[in-house]
CSV table of C-alpha atoms in Angstrom, one decimal:
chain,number,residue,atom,x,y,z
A,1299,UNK,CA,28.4,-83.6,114.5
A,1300,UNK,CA,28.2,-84.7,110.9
A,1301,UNK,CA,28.8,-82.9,108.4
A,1302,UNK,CA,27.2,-81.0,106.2
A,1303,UNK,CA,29.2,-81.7,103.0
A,1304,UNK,CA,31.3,-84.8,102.9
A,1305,UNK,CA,33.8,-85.6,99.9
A,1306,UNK,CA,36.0,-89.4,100.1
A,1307,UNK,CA,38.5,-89.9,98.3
A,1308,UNK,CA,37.7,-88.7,95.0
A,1309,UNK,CA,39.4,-89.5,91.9
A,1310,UNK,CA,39.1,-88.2,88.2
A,1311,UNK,CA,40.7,-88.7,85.0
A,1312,UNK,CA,40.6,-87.7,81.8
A,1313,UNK,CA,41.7,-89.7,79.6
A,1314,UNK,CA,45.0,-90.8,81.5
A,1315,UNK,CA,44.7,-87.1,83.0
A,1316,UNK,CA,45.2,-87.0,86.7
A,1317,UNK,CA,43.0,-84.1,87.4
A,1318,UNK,CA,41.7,-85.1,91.4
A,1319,UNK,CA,43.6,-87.4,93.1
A,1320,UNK,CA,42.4,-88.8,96.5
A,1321,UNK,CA,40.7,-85.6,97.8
A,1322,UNK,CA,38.5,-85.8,100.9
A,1323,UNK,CA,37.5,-83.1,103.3
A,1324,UNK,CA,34.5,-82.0,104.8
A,1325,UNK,CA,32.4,-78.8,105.5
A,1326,UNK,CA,30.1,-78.5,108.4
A,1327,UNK,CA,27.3,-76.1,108.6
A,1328,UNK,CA,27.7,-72.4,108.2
A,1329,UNK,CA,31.2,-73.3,107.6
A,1330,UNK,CA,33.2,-71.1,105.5
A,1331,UNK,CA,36.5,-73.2,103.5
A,1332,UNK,CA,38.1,-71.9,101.1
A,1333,UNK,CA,40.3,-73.9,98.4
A,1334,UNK,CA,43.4,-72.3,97.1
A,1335,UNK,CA,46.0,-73.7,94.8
A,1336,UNK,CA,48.5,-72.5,91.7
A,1337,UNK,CA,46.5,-72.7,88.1
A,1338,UNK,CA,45.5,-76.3,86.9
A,1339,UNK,CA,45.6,-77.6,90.5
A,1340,UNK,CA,42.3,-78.9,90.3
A,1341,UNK,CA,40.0,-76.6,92.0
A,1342,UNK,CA,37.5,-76.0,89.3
A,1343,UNK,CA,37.2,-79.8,88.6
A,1344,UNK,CA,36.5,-79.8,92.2
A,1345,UNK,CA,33.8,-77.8,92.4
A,1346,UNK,CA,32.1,-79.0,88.8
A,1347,UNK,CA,32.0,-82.7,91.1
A,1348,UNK,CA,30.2,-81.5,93.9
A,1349,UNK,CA,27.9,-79.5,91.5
A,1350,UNK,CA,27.0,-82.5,89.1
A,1351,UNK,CA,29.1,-81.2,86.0
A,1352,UNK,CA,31.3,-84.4,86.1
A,1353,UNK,CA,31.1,-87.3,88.1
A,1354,UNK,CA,34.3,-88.1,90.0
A,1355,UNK,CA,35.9,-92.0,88.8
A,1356,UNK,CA,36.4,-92.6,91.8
A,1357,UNK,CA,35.3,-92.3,95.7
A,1358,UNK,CA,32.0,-90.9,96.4
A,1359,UNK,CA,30.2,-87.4,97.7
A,1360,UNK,CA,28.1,-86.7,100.4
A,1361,UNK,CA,25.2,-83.6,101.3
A,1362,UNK,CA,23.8,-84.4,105.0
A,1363,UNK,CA,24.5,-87.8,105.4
A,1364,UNK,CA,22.8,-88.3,101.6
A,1365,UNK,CA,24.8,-89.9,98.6
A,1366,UNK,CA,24.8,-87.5,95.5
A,1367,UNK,CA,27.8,-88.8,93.7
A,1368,UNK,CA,25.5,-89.9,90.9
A,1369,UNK,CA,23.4,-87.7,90.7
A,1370,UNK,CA,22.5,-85.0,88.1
A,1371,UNK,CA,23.3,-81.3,88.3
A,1372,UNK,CA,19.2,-80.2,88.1
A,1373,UNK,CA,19.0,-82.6,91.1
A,1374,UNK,CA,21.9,-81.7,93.3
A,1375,UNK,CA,20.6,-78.0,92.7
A,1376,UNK,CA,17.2,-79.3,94.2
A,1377,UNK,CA,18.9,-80.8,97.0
A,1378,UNK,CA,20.3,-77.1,98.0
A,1379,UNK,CA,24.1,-76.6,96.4
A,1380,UNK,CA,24.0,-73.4,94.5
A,1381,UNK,CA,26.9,-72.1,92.8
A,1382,UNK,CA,28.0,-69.1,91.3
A,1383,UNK,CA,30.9,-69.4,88.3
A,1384,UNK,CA,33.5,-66.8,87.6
A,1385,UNK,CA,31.8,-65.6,84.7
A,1386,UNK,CA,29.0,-64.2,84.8
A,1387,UNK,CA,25.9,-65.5,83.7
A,1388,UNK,CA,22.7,-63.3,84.3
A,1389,UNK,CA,20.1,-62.0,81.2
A,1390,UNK,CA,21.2,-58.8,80.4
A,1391,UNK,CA,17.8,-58.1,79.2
A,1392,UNK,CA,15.9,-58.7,82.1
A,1393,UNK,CA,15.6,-56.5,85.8
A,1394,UNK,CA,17.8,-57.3,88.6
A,1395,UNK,CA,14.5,-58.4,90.2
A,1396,UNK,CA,13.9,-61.0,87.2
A,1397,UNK,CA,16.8,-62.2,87.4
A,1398,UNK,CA,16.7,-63.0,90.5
A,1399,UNK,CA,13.3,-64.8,89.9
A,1400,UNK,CA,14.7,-67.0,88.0
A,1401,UNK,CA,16.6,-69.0,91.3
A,1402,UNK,CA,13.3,-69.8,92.6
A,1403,UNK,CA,12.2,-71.5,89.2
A,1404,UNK,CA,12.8,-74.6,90.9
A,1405,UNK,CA,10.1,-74.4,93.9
A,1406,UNK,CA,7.8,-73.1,92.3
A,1407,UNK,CA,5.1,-75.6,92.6
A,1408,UNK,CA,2.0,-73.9,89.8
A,1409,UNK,CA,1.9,-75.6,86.6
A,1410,UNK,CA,2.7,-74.1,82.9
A,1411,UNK,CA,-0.7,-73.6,82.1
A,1412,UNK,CA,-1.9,-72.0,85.5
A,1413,UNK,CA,1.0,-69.5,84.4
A,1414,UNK,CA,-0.2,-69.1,80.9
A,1415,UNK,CA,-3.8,-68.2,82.2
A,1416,UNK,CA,-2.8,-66.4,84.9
A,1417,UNK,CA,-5.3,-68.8,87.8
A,1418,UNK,CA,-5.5,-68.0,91.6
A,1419,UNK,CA,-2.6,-70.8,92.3
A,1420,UNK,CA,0.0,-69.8,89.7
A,1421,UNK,CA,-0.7,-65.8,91.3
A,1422,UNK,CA,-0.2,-67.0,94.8
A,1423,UNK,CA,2.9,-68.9,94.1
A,1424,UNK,CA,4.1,-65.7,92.2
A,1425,UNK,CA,3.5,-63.3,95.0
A,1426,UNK,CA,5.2,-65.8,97.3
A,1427,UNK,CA,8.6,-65.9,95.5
A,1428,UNK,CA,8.4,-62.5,94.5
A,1429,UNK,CA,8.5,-61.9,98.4
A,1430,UNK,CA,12.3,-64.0,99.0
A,1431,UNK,CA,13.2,-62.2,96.0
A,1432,UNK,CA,13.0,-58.9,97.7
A,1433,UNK,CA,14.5,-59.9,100.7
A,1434,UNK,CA,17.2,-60.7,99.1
A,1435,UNK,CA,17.6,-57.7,96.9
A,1436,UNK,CA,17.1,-56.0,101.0
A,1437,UNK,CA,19.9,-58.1,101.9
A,1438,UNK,CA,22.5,-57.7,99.3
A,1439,UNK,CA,21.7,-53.3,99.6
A,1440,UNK,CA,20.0,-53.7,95.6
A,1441,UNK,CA,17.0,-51.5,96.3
A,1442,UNK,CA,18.7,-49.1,94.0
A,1443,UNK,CA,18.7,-51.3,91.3
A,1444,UNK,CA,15.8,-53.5,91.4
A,1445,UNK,CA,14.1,-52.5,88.1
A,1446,UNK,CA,17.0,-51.9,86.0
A,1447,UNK,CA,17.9,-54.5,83.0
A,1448,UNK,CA,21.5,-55.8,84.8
A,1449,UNK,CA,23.2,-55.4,81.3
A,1450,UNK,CA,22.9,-51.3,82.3
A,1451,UNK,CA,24.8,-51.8,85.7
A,1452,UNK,CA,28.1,-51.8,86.8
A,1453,UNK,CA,30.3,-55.2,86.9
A,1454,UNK,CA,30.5,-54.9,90.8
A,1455,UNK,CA,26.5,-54.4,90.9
A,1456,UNK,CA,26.3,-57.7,88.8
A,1457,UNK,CA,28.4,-59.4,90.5
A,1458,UNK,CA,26.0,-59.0,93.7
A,1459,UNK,CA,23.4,-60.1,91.4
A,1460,UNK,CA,25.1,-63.0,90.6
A,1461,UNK,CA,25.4,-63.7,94.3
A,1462,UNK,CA,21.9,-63.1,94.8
A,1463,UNK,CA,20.1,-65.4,92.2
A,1464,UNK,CA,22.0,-68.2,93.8
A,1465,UNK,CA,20.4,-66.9,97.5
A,1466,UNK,CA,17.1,-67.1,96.0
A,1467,UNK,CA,17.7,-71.0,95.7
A,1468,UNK,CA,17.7,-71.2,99.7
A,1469,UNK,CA,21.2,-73.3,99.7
A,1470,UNK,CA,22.2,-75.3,102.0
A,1471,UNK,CA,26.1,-75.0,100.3
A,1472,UNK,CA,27.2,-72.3,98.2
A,1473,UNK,CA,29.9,-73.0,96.0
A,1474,UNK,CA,31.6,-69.8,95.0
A,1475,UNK,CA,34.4,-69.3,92.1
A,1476,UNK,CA,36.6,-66.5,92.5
A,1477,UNK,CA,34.0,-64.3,93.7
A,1478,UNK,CA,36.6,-61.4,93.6
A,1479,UNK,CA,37.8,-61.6,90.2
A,1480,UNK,CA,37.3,-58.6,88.8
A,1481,UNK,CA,36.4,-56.3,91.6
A,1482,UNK,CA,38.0,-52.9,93.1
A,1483,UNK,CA,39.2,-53.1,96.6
A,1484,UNK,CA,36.1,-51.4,98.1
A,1485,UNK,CA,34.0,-54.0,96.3
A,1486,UNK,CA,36.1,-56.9,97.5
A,1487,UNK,CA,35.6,-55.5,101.3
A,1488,UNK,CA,32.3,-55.3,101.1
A,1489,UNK,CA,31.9,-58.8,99.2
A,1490,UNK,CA,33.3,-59.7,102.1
A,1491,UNK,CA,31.5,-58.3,104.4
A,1492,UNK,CA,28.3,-60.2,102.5
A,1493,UNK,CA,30.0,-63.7,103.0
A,1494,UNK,CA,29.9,-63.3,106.4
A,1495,UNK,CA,26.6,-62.2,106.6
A,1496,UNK,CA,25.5,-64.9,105.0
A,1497,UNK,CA,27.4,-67.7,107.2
A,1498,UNK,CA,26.1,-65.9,110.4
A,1499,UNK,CA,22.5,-64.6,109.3
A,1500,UNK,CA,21.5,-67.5,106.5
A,1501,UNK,CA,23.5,-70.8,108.4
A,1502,UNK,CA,24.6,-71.3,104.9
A,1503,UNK,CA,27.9,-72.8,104.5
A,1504,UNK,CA,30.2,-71.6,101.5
A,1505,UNK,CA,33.3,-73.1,99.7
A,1506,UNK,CA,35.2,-70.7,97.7
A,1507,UNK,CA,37.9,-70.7,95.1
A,1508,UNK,CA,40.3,-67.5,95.1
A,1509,UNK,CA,43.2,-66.2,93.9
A,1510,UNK,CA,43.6,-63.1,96.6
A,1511,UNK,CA,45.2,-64.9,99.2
A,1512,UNK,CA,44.6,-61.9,101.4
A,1513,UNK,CA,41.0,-62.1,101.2
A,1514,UNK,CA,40.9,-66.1,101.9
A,1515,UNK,CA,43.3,-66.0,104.7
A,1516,UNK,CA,41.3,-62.8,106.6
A,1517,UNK,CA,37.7,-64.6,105.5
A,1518,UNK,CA,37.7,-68.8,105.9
A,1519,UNK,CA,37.2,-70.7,108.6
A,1520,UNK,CA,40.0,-73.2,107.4
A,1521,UNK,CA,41.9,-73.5,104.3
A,1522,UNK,CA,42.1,-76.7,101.7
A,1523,UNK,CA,45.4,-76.2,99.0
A,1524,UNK,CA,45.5,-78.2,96.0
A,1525,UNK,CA,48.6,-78.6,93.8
A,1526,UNK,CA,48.4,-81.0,90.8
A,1527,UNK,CA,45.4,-82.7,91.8
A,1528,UNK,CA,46.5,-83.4,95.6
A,1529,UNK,CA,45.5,-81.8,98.7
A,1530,UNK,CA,48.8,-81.0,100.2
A,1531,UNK,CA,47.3,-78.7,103.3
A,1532,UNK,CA,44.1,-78.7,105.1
A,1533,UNK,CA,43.9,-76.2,108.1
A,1534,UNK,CA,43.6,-72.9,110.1
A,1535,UNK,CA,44.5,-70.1,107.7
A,1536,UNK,CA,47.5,-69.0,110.0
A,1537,UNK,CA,48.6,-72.4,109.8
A,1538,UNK,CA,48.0,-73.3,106.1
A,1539,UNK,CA,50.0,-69.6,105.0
A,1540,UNK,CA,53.4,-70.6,106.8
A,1541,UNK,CA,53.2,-74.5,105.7
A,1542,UNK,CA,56.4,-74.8,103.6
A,1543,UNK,CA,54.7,-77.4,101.3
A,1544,UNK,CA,52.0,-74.8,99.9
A,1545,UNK,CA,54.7,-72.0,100.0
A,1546,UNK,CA,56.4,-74.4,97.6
A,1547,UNK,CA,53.4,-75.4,95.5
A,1548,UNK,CA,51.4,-71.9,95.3
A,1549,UNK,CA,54.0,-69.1,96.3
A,1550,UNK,CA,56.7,-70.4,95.2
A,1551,UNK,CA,60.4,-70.8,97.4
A,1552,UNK,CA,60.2,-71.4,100.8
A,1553,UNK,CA,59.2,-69.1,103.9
A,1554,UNK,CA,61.3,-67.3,105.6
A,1555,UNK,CA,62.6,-69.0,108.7
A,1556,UNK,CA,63.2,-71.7,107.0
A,1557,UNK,CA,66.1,-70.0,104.5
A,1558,UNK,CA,69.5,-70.3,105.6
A,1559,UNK,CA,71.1,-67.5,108.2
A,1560,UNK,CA,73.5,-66.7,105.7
A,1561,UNK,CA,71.1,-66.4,102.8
């Protein structure tokens, strides 16, 4: 089977900066990998290369069997990567339902001025999207909160927003950064409880970046560790957890049956 999401060898500098070095791996569909590593590792560059942010100098990037190295962030959007950053970015001023609107901008297929005079097509296509919106908002448990302004709502609440404006963009991949930051331990469980959900119910595959190793370990399919740019570890999460090299690079010292008997 090939893969859904195919990176080769990519490179990138800065000038002189060795910020990705040689990193290939792949993610097949409905796939969840997660990428772990200490701070400046690389991870963020990482994911801004898949997304269209920067363009790697070297080696080249791959959506089902489709070259996107080159192309532009709008476009690999279109294509079906969605991601959501750490910080959050929704309109404050606008409902959760709006805001959730505004991930469909893309496929909506009625022109500015059948909007701006309100015609048969531009009501239809707003009717349609409207609809995905609210099955998302069904699917993430917002019902509560579908006509409140998201600046009024809890972080946790807008974090789920967050989630779901980059559901409304039907993704193929979904590139998730830190998802957790910031969240209480119920709201972590039941992020996680989303994530799967949307792996088995959607077929949509998801990379993440965290921190919690907890969650990672318990949540991804198979683990990817970066540590100055490299991929040192690529594996099951059982497997990647007791690998002496990432205990080294991310944890720091080395595991335990590896330290002397008389330690």
């Amino acid at each position: 089977m090939s893969a859904l999401l195919e990176l080769r060898n990519i490179g990138l500098s800065f000038a002189g900066l060795r910020a990705l070095d040689e990193v290939s791996l792949h993610v097949n569909q409905g796939q969840l990998l997660a990428v772990i590593g200490p701070n400046g590792a690389g991870k963020s560059s990482l994911f801004n290369c898949v997304s269209g942010l920067y363009r790697p100098t070297e080696g080249s990037i791959w959506l089902s069997g489709q070259d996107i190295t080159r192309e532009p962030a709008h476009r690999i959007a279109a294509l079906g990567i969605a991601r959501v950053f750490q910080n959050l970015a929704l309109f404050d001023n606008l409902s959760t339902l709006d805001n959730l609107m505004v991930g469909r901008h893309h496929v909506i297929a009625s022109s500015w001025w059948q909007d701006l005079l309100g015609l048969p097509p531009s009501l239809r296509e707003e009717r349609r999207h409207r609809a995905r919106a609210e099955d998302i908002i069904d699917f993430l448990n917002l019902e509560a909160f579908r006509y409140y302004p998201v600046g009024m709502l809890p972080y946790g609440v807008r974090k789920r927003i967050e989630l779901g404006r980059a559901l409304c963009m039907d993704p193929q991949l979904l590139l998730l950064d830190e998802p957790a930051a910031g969240l209480n331990q119920e709201e972590t469980e039941d992020l996680a409880a989303y994530l799967l959900d949307i792996r088995a119910e959607l077929n949509t595959a998801i990379v993440l970046i965290e921190h919690e190793l907890s969650f990672v370990m318990d949540l991804a399919d198979e683990v990817v560790v970066l540590d100055f740019g490299k991929k040192i570890a690529h594996g099951l999460p059982a497997a990647v957890r007791n690998d002496p090299a990432v205990i080294e690079a991310y944890i720091g010292g080395v595991p335990a049956e590896a330290e002397p008997a008389d330690a």
